[in-house]
Each structure stands twice: as C-alpha cells, then as structure tokens.
DNA sequence: CTTGACCAAGTACAACTGTACGTGTAAAGT
DNA sequence: ACTTTACACGTACAGTTGTACTTGGTCAAG
C-alpha cells in the first residue's frame, strides 16, 4: 500500500487542521487551533515540517512565508488509521467497535435514525433483486 | 479519571492477549500470539513489565515463573482508547466514524441486520412510553 | 555432579514524539 | 537608518516505544 510512515497523535492533529483549511501558512494553522488547545507556534511549525518529510503535505515558499498544502486525501489516511485501530483493539473485527460506539450512548437519537436509514440503504444496495 | 498512562500499540497487543488468557506467564502469552506475528519472547517480557509499571497488570512469582494478571477491565481501557481515537480523528464526533465503518464494506450483511436490531432496541429503550 | 533448558530481571539503544529554543534574515513601522 | 516584528530553518532534548541481548540463577535430564 501507500508506504508512508503513520501519523502520530500530534501530527494527526495538525494534519486535520490543514485539511480543514485546504492550504495554509504555519501561522494560519496555528491560529486555526481551538483556543483551549495551547500549542506553540514553533511546535506547529515542527509538525508541519515532519508532515512534509513523511510525505503528507507539500510546502512551498510564497513570498516570505511557506505555505503548506495537503497532498494526501484525508479519506485515505483516516481509512488507514481506522483499519489499524480496529486491528489493534478488536483483532480486525469491525462490529464490536460499532456496537461499542453506539451502545456507549455517544450517538444521539437523531443519529440513530440516520444510521437506520444508512443501513437500509446499504441492505438494498446489496440485494439488487429487490429492485 | 483513571490516571494510568495510555497504552502504546505494542502494549495493547500484549494486553489483549493477556485479557484473553485471563492470567498467564510470559511464555504463555508469547505462545498465544498469532503465529504470523513474529515477536521475541524477551519483547513480550518487556511489554508485560511495562504494563505492570503502568498499572495495568500485576505480576506474581509462582514457583519459578512470574504470572501476570490483568488488573484493569478491558472494557474501560478500550472505552478510553476509543474516546481518544474519536477525539483525534473526528474531533469527538462518533457518527462519522460509525458511518465510515459500515460504509467501508467491512460489515457483513448479517452484521447489518444485527446492527439494525441493536438500533431498534436502543430506540425503544430511549422512548420508554412506548409501553 | 554436569550440562542444557528455561526464566527473571537488568540493560541497551535507535527511532519516534512532543515540545520548544535560538539564529539569521527580511519586511514593516518610526 | 534603526528598530521591531515575523518567520524559516536548524537544533535540542527528554520521554516513549519497539525490539532485543545479557547475566545469573534454578530445575531437570543425563
């Protein structure tokens, strides 16, 4: 597969911010952090540098500042992380995780309904003769 | 909360095996590893020692071997890990993860049905006036 | 008794992580 | 021109993690 080294906690945090911004300078990323998350400018800078080394973002000097742009889809990174996580905690089985997630009360009633719809849709999709 | 240091990947791997065994010596844990997972006896030993230091297991000499026993419920550790994971990857939102999990095709049709039942049960539970 | 198997416990060590400081340089304010 | 501001880039450094070797002791087989 894509043979990028995995992302650490902190790198993931920064990557998420950058994904949400699309493309940004260190300062912009730093400022986009939630206010309660105290983190030094230089720390963000280091993370972005490491993300570049690991091949997740590209940085380009524009004027006098360096602008970073993600070069991997969040989707794929997230998918890989999930896979890894499920492997590690549930030996690769998805269902126990899903069960835990929705049983644990972290899912609102509205969301439950939405999930039900999603399941219905998937079931139809898989049984095409129901036309 | 429980102020134990979190578990690393490898530690989690070993902890899971120990949970499944209930209580075991280093060798038993080592042998319980899936055959394709090559890992040194001494490495397992180190992990168990670290798990003990971190307060997740207790070790007791029985005869000439040390027998380790988990002293935290897998449930709570897993719950914490999930929480952490959801925070890091989805900013604390559970639903996107669930969606991803079941959309990604990792859930069989049978499991989908089971999920539906689970959802139904939860919905009833939350709406107790339904007799 | 001697040798080999087996194990506990200590030690090792490079890579990775979280966090940040320091230096130099260039733009912007005075 | 001088000073402050802002940033790039290199460097640092302790803690964690993955992985394992080493030393020294005990039990069992020869």
CSV table of C-alpha atoms (C1' of nucleotides) in Angstrom, one decimal:
chain,number,residue,atom,x,y,z
A,1,UNK,CA,0.0,0.0,0.0
A,2,UNK,CA,0.9,3.6,0.4
A,3,UNK,CA,4.0,3.2,2.3
A,4,UNK,CA,4.0,6.4,4.2
A,5,UNK,CA,5.1,6.3,7.8
A,6,UNK,CA,2.0,6.6,10.0
A,7,UNK,CA,1.0,9.8,11.7
A,8,UNK,CA,1.5,10.3,15.4
A,9,UNK,CA,-1.2,11.9,17.6
A,10,UNK,CA,0.2,15.4,17.2
A,11,UNK,CA,0.8,15.1,13.5
A,12,UNK,CA,-2.7,14.0,13.0
A,13,UNK,CA,-4.0,16.9,14.9
A,14,UNK,CA,-2.1,19.3,12.7
A,15,UNK,CA,-3.0,17.5,9.6
A,16,UNK,CA,-6.6,17.7,10.4
A,17,UNK,CA,-6.4,21.4,10.7
A,18,UNK,CA,-4.6,21.7,7.5
A,19,UNK,CA,-7.1,19.6,5.7
A,20,UNK,CA,-9.9,21.8,7.0
A,21,UNK,CA,-8.0,24.9,5.8
A,22,UNK,CA,-7.1,23.4,2.5
A,23,UNK,CA,-3.8,25.2,2.3
A,24,UNK,CA,-2.2,27.5,4.8
A,25,UNK,CA,0.9,29.0,6.4
A,26,UNK,CA,2.1,28.0,9.7
A,27,UNK,CA,0.5,30.9,11.4
A,28,UNK,CA,-2.8,30.2,9.8
A,29,UNK,CA,-2.7,26.6,11.0
A,30,UNK,CA,-1.6,27.8,14.4
A,31,UNK,CA,-4.5,30.2,14.7
A,32,UNK,CA,-7.0,27.7,13.5
A,33,UNK,CA,-6.3,25.6,16.5
A,34,UNK,CA,-9.1,25.6,19.1
A,35,UNK,CA,-8.4,28.3,21.6
A,36,UNK,CA,-8.3,25.8,24.5
A,37,UNK,CA,-5.6,23.8,22.8
A,38,UNK,CA,-2.5,25.7,23.8
A,39,UNK,CA,0.3,24.9,21.4
A,40,UNK,CA,3.4,26.8,20.5
A,41,UNK,CA,3.8,28.3,17.0
A,42,UNK,CA,7.1,26.6,16.7
A,43,UNK,CA,5.6,23.3,17.6
A,44,UNK,CA,3.1,23.6,14.8
A,45,UNK,CA,5.9,24.5,12.6
A,46,UNK,CA,7.8,21.4,13.6
A,47,UNK,CA,4.8,19.2,12.9
A,48,UNK,CA,4.3,20.6,9.5
A,49,UNK,CA,7.9,20.1,8.7
A,50,UNK,CA,7.6,16.5,9.8
A,51,UNK,CA,4.4,16.0,7.8
A,52,UNK,CA,6.3,17.2,4.8
A,53,UNK,CA,9.1,14.8,5.5
A,54,UNK,CA,6.6,12.0,5.8
A,55,UNK,CA,5.1,12.9,2.5
A,56,UNK,CA,1.7,14.0,3.7
A,57,UNK,CA,1.9,17.7,2.8
A,58,UNK,CA,4.0,19.8,0.5
A,59,UNK,CA,5.4,23.2,1.4
A,60,UNK,CA,6.1,26.0,-1.0
A,61,UNK,CA,7.6,29.4,-0.3
A,62,UNK,CA,5.2,32.1,-1.3
A,63,UNK,CA,6.8,35.5,-0.8
A,64,UNK,CA,8.4,35.2,2.5
A,65,UNK,CA,6.2,32.6,4.1
A,66,UNK,CA,5.9,28.9,3.5
A,67,UNK,CA,2.5,27.7,2.5
A,68,UNK,CA,1.7,24.0,3.2
A,69,UNK,CA,-0.8,22.0,1.2
A,70,UNK,CA,-2.0,18.5,1.9
A,71,UNK,CA,-1.0,16.0,-0.7
A,72,UNK,CA,-2.9,13.0,0.6
A,73,UNK,CA,-6.6,12.7,0.9
A,74,UNK,CA,-7.9,12.8,4.5
A,75,UNK,CA,-10.1,9.9,3.5
A,76,UNK,CA,-7.3,7.5,2.9
A,77,UNK,CA,-5.4,8.5,5.9
A,78,UNK,CA,-8.5,8.1,8.1
A,79,UNK,CA,-9.3,4.8,6.5
A,80,UNK,CA,-5.8,3.5,7.2
A,81,UNK,CA,-6.0,4.8,10.8
A,82,UNK,CA,-9.3,3.1,11.4
A,83,UNK,CA,-8.0,-0.1,9.9
A,84,UNK,CA,-5.0,0.0,12.2
A,85,UNK,CA,-7.1,0.8,15.2
A,86,UNK,CA,-9.6,-1.9,14.6
A,87,UNK,CA,-6.8,-4.4,14.1
A,88,UNK,CA,-5.1,-3.5,17.3
A,89,UNK,CA,-8.1,-3.3,19.5
A,90,UNK,CA,-10.5,-5.7,18.0
A,91,UNK,CA,-8.3,-8.1,16.1
A,92,UNK,CA,-9.7,-6.7,12.8
A,93,UNK,CA,-13.4,-7.1,13.6
A,94,UNK,CA,-15.4,-4.1,12.9
A,95,UNK,CA,-18.7,-4.9,14.5
A,96,UNK,CA,-17.6,-4.9,18.2
A,97,UNK,CA,-16.3,-1.4,17.7
A,98,UNK,CA,-19.5,-0.2,16.1
A,99,UNK,CA,-21.5,-1.8,18.8
A,100,UNK,CA,-19.4,-0.2,21.5
A,101,UNK,CA,-19.7,3.2,19.8
A,102,UNK,CA,-23.5,3.2,19.6
A,103,UNK,CA,-24.1,1.5,22.8
A,104,UNK,CA,-21.9,3.8,24.7
A,105,UNK,CA,-24.6,6.5,24.3
A,106,UNK,CA,-22.4,8.7,22.3
A,107,UNK,CA,-24.9,8.6,19.5
A,108,UNK,CA,-28.0,10.8,19.7
A,109,UNK,CA,-31.4,9.6,18.8
A,110,UNK,CA,-31.4,11.5,15.6
A,111,UNK,CA,-28.2,9.9,14.7
A,112,UNK,CA,-29.6,6.5,15.4
A,113,UNK,CA,-32.4,7.2,13.0
A,114,UNK,CA,-29.9,8.3,10.4
A,115,UNK,CA,-27.9,5.2,10.9
A,116,UNK,CA,-31.0,3.1,10.4
A,117,UNK,CA,-31.6,4.8,7.1
A,118,UNK,CA,-28.0,4.2,6.2
A,119,UNK,CA,-28.3,0.5,7.0
A,120,UNK,CA,-31.5,0.2,5.0
A,121,UNK,CA,-29.8,1.9,2.0
A,122,UNK,CA,-26.8,-0.5,2.2
A,123,UNK,CA,-29.1,-3.5,2.5
A,124,UNK,CA,-31.0,-2.5,-0.6
A,125,UNK,CA,-27.8,-1.9,-2.4
A,126,UNK,CA,-26.5,-5.3,-1.6
A,127,UNK,CA,-29.7,-7.1,-2.6
A,128,UNK,CA,-30.3,-5.6,-6.0
A,129,UNK,CA,-33.0,-8.0,-7.0
A,130,UNK,CA,-35.3,-6.2,-4.6
A,131,UNK,CA,-35.2,-3.7,-7.3
B,1,UNK,CA,-10.2,9.8,35.7
B,2,UNK,CA,-8.1,6.7,36.0
B,3,UNK,CA,-4.8,8.3,35.7
B,4,UNK,CA,-2.9,5.5,34.1
B,5,UNK,CA,-0.5,6.4,31.3
B,6,UNK,CA,-2.1,5.2,28.0
B,7,UNK,CA,-1.1,2.1,26.2
B,8,UNK,CA,1.1,2.0,23.2
B,9,UNK,CA,0.4,-0.1,20.2
B,10,UNK,CA,2.6,-2.9,21.3
B,11,UNK,CA,1.5,-2.8,24.9
B,12,UNK,CA,-2.1,-3.0,23.8
B,13,UNK,CA,-1.3,-6.0,21.7
B,14,UNK,CA,0.1,-7.8,24.6
B,15,UNK,CA,-2.6,-6.7,27.0
B,16,UNK,CA,-5.3,-8.1,24.6
B,17,UNK,CA,-3.6,-11.4,24.7
B,18,UNK,CA,-3.4,-11.4,28.4
B,19,UNK,CA,-7.0,-10.5,28.8
B,20,UNK,CA,-8.0,-13.4,26.6
B,21,UNK,CA,-5.9,-15.7,28.7
B,22,UNK,CA,-7.0,-14.3,32.0
B,23,UNK,CA,-3.8,-14.9,33.7
B,24,UNK,CA,-0.6,-16.2,32.2
B,25,UNK,CA,3.2,-16.5,32.2
B,26,UNK,CA,5.4,-14.7,29.7
B,27,UNK,CA,5.7,-17.9,27.8
B,28,UNK,CA,2.0,-18.5,27.6
B,29,UNK,CA,1.4,-15.0,26.4
B,30,UNK,CA,4.2,-15.4,23.9
B,31,UNK,CA,2.7,-18.7,22.6
B,32,UNK,CA,-0.7,-17.2,22.4
B,33,UNK,CA,0.4,-14.8,19.8
B,34,UNK,CA,-0.8,-15.4,16.3
B,35,UNK,CA,1.8,-17.5,14.5
B,36,UNK,CA,2.3,-14.9,11.8
B,37,UNK,CA,3.1,-12.3,14.4
B,38,UNK,CA,6.8,-12.8,15.0
B,39,UNK,CA,7.8,-11.4,18.3
B,40,UNK,CA,10.6,-12.3,20.6
B,41,UNK,CA,10.0,-13.8,23.9
B,42,UNK,CA,12.0,-11.1,25.6
B,43,UNK,CA,10.0,-8.5,23.8
B,44,UNK,CA,6.8,-9.8,25.3
B,45,UNK,CA,8.5,-10.0,28.6
B,46,UNK,CA,9.4,-6.3,28.3
B,47,UNK,CA,5.9,-5.3,27.4
B,48,UNK,CA,4.5,-7.2,30.4
B,49,UNK,CA,7.0,-5.5,32.6
B,50,UNK,CA,5.9,-2.1,31.2
B,51,UNK,CA,2.3,-3.0,31.6
B,52,UNK,CA,3.0,-3.7,35.2
B,53,UNK,CA,4.8,-0.5,35.7
B,54,UNK,CA,1.9,1.4,34.1
B,55,UNK,CA,-0.5,-0.3,36.5
B,56,UNK,CA,-2.5,-2.4,34.0
B,57,UNK,CA,-1.4,-5.8,35.2
B,58,UNK,CA,0.1,-7.4,38.3
B,59,UNK,CA,2.8,-10.0,38.3
B,60,UNK,CA,3.3,-12.5,40.9
B,61,UNK,CA,6.0,-15.1,41.2
B,62,UNK,CA,4.5,-18.6,41.3
B,63,UNK,CA,7.2,-21.2,41.7
B,64,UNK,CA,10.0,-20.0,39.5
B,65,UNK,CA,7.9,-18.2,36.9
B,66,UNK,CA,6.1,-14.9,37.1
B,67,UNK,CA,2.5,-15.0,36.3
B,68,UNK,CA,0.8,-11.9,35.1
B,69,UNK,CA,-2.8,-11.0,35.7
B,70,UNK,CA,-4.7,-8.0,34.3
B,71,UNK,CA,-5.9,-5.6,36.9
B,72,UNK,CA,-8.0,-3.3,34.7
B,73,UNK,CA,-11.0,-4.3,32.8
B,74,UNK,CA,-10.5,-4.4,29.0
B,75,UNK,CA,-13.8,-2.6,28.7
B,76,UNK,CA,-12.5,0.6,30.4
B,77,UNK,CA,-9.2,0.6,28.5
B,78,UNK,CA,-11.0,0.0,25.2
B,79,UNK,CA,-13.5,2.7,26.0
B,80,UNK,CA,-10.8,5.2,26.8
B,81,UNK,CA,-8.9,4.3,23.6
B,82,UNK,CA,-12.0,4.7,21.5
B,83,UNK,CA,-12.7,8.0,23.1
B,84,UNK,CA,-9.2,9.2,22.4
B,85,UNK,CA,-9.3,7.9,18.9
B,86,UNK,CA,-12.6,9.6,18.1
B,87,UNK,CA,-11.3,12.8,19.5
B,88,UNK,CA,-8.2,12.7,17.5
B,89,UNK,CA,-9.6,11.7,14.2
B,90,UNK,CA,-13.1,13.1,14.3
B,91,UNK,CA,-13.0,15.9,16.8
B,92,UNK,CA,-15.1,13.9,19.2
B,93,UNK,CA,-17.9,13.1,16.8
B,94,UNK,CA,-18.9,9.5,16.9
B,95,UNK,CA,-21.2,9.3,13.9
B,96,UNK,CA,-18.7,9.9,11.1
B,97,UNK,CA,-16.7,7.0,12.4
B,98,UNK,CA,-19.6,4.7,12.6
B,99,UNK,CA,-20.6,5.7,9.1
B,100,UNK,CA,-17.2,5.2,7.8
B,101,UNK,CA,-17.0,1.8,9.4
B,102,UNK,CA,-20.2,0.4,8.0
B,103,UNK,CA,-20.0,2.1,4.6
B,104,UNK,CA,-16.5,0.8,4.1
B,105,UNK,CA,-17.9,-2.6,3.5
B,106,UNK,CA,-16.3,-4.1,6.5
B,107,UNK,CA,-19.6,-5.1,7.9
B,108,UNK,CA,-21.3,-8.2,6.6
B,109,UNK,CA,-25.0,-8.4,5.7
B,110,UNK,CA,-25.7,-10.4,8.8
B,111,UNK,CA,-24.0,-7.9,10.9
B,112,UNK,CA,-26.0,-5.1,9.3
B,113,UNK,CA,-29.1,-6.9,10.4
B,114,UNK,CA,-27.8,-7.3,13.9
B,115,UNK,CA,-27.0,-3.6,14.0
B,116,UNK,CA,-30.5,-2.8,12.9
B,117,UNK,CA,-31.8,-4.8,15.8
B,118,UNK,CA,-29.5,-3.1,18.2
B,119,UNK,CA,-30.6,0.3,17.0
B,120,UNK,CA,-34.2,-0.7,17.4
B,121,UNK,CA,-33.6,-1.9,20.9
B,122,UNK,CA,-31.8,1.3,21.8
B,123,UNK,CA,-34.6,3.4,20.4
B,124,UNK,CA,-37.2,1.6,22.4
B,125,UNK,CA,-35.1,1.9,25.4
B,126,UNK,CA,-34.9,5.6,25.0
B,127,UNK,CA,-38.5,6.1,24.4
B,128,UNK,CA,-39.9,4.2,27.4
B,129,UNK,CA,-43.5,5.5,26.9
B,130,UNK,CA,-43.8,3.0,24.1
B,131,UNK,CA,-45.3,0.7,26.6
C,1,DC,C1',27.9,-33.6,39.5
C,2,DT,C1',27.4,-31.6,34.9
C,3,DT,C1',25.1,-29.8,31.2
C,4,DG,C1',21.4,-27.9,29.0
C,5,DA,C1',16.8,-25.7,29.1
C,6,DC,C1',14.3,-22.2,30.9
C,7,DC,C1',13.3,-18.0,33.1
C,8,DA,C1',13.6,-13.2,35.8
C,9,DA,C1',15.5,-9.0,35.8
C,10,DG,C1',18.5,-5.6,34.2
C,11,DT,C1',20.4,-3.1,30.5
C,12,DA,C1',20.6,-1.3,25.7
C,13,DC,C1',19.6,1.5,22.1
C,14,DA,C1',18.0,3.7,18.0
C,15,DA,C1',13.7,5.7,16.2
C,16,DC,C1',10.0,8.4,17.1
C,17,DT,C1',7.3,12.1,19.7
C,18,DG,C1',6.0,16.2,22.0
C,19,DT,C1',7.6,20.4,22.8
C,20,DA,C1',10.3,24.2,22.1
C,21,DC,C1',14.5,27.5,21.8
C,22,DG,C1',18.0,30.1,19.1
C,23,DT,C1',19.8,32.3,15.0
C,24,DG,C1',19.5,34.8,10.9
C,25,DT,C1',17.1,37.4,7.7
C,26,DA,C1',13.7,40.2,5.5
C,27,DA,C1',9.8,43.2,5.7
C,28,DA,C1',7.5,46.9,8.0
C,29,DG,C1',7.0,50.6,11.2
C,30,DT,C1',9.2,55.1,13.1
D,1,DA,C1',18.9,54.3,9.0
D,2,DC,C1',17.3,51.9,13.1
D,3,DT,C1',14.3,49.0,15.4
D,4,DT,C1',10.8,45.9,15.9
D,5,DT,C1',8.2,42.0,14.0
D,6,DA,C1',7.6,37.9,11.9
D,7,DC,C1',9.0,34.0,10.0
D,8,DA,C1',12.2,29.9,8.0
D,9,DC,C1',15.2,26.7,9.4
D,10,DG,C1',18.3,24.2,12.2
D,11,DT,C1',18.9,22.3,16.6
D,12,DA,C1',17.8,20.3,21.1
D,13,DC,C1',16.3,17.3,24.4
D,14,DA,C1',13.9,14.3,27.5
D,15,DG,C1',10.3,10.7,27.3
D,16,DT,C1',8.3,6.8,24.9
D,17,DT,C1',8.3,2.8,22.1
D,18,DG,C1',9.8,-1.3,19.6
D,19,DT,C1',12.9,-4.6,19.9
D,20,DA,C1',16.2,-7.3,21.9
D,21,DC,C1',20.7,-9.0,24.3
D,22,DT,C1',23.0,-10.4,28.6
D,23,DT,C1',23.7,-12.1,33.1
D,24,DG,C1',22.8,-15.1,36.6
D,25,DG,C1',20.1,-18.3,38.7
D,26,DT,C1',17.1,-22.9,39.1
D,27,DC,C1',15.3,-27.3,37.8
D,28,DA,C1',15.6,-31.4,35.3
D,29,DA,C1',17.9,-34.8,32.4
D,30,DG,C1',22.0,-37.4,31.7
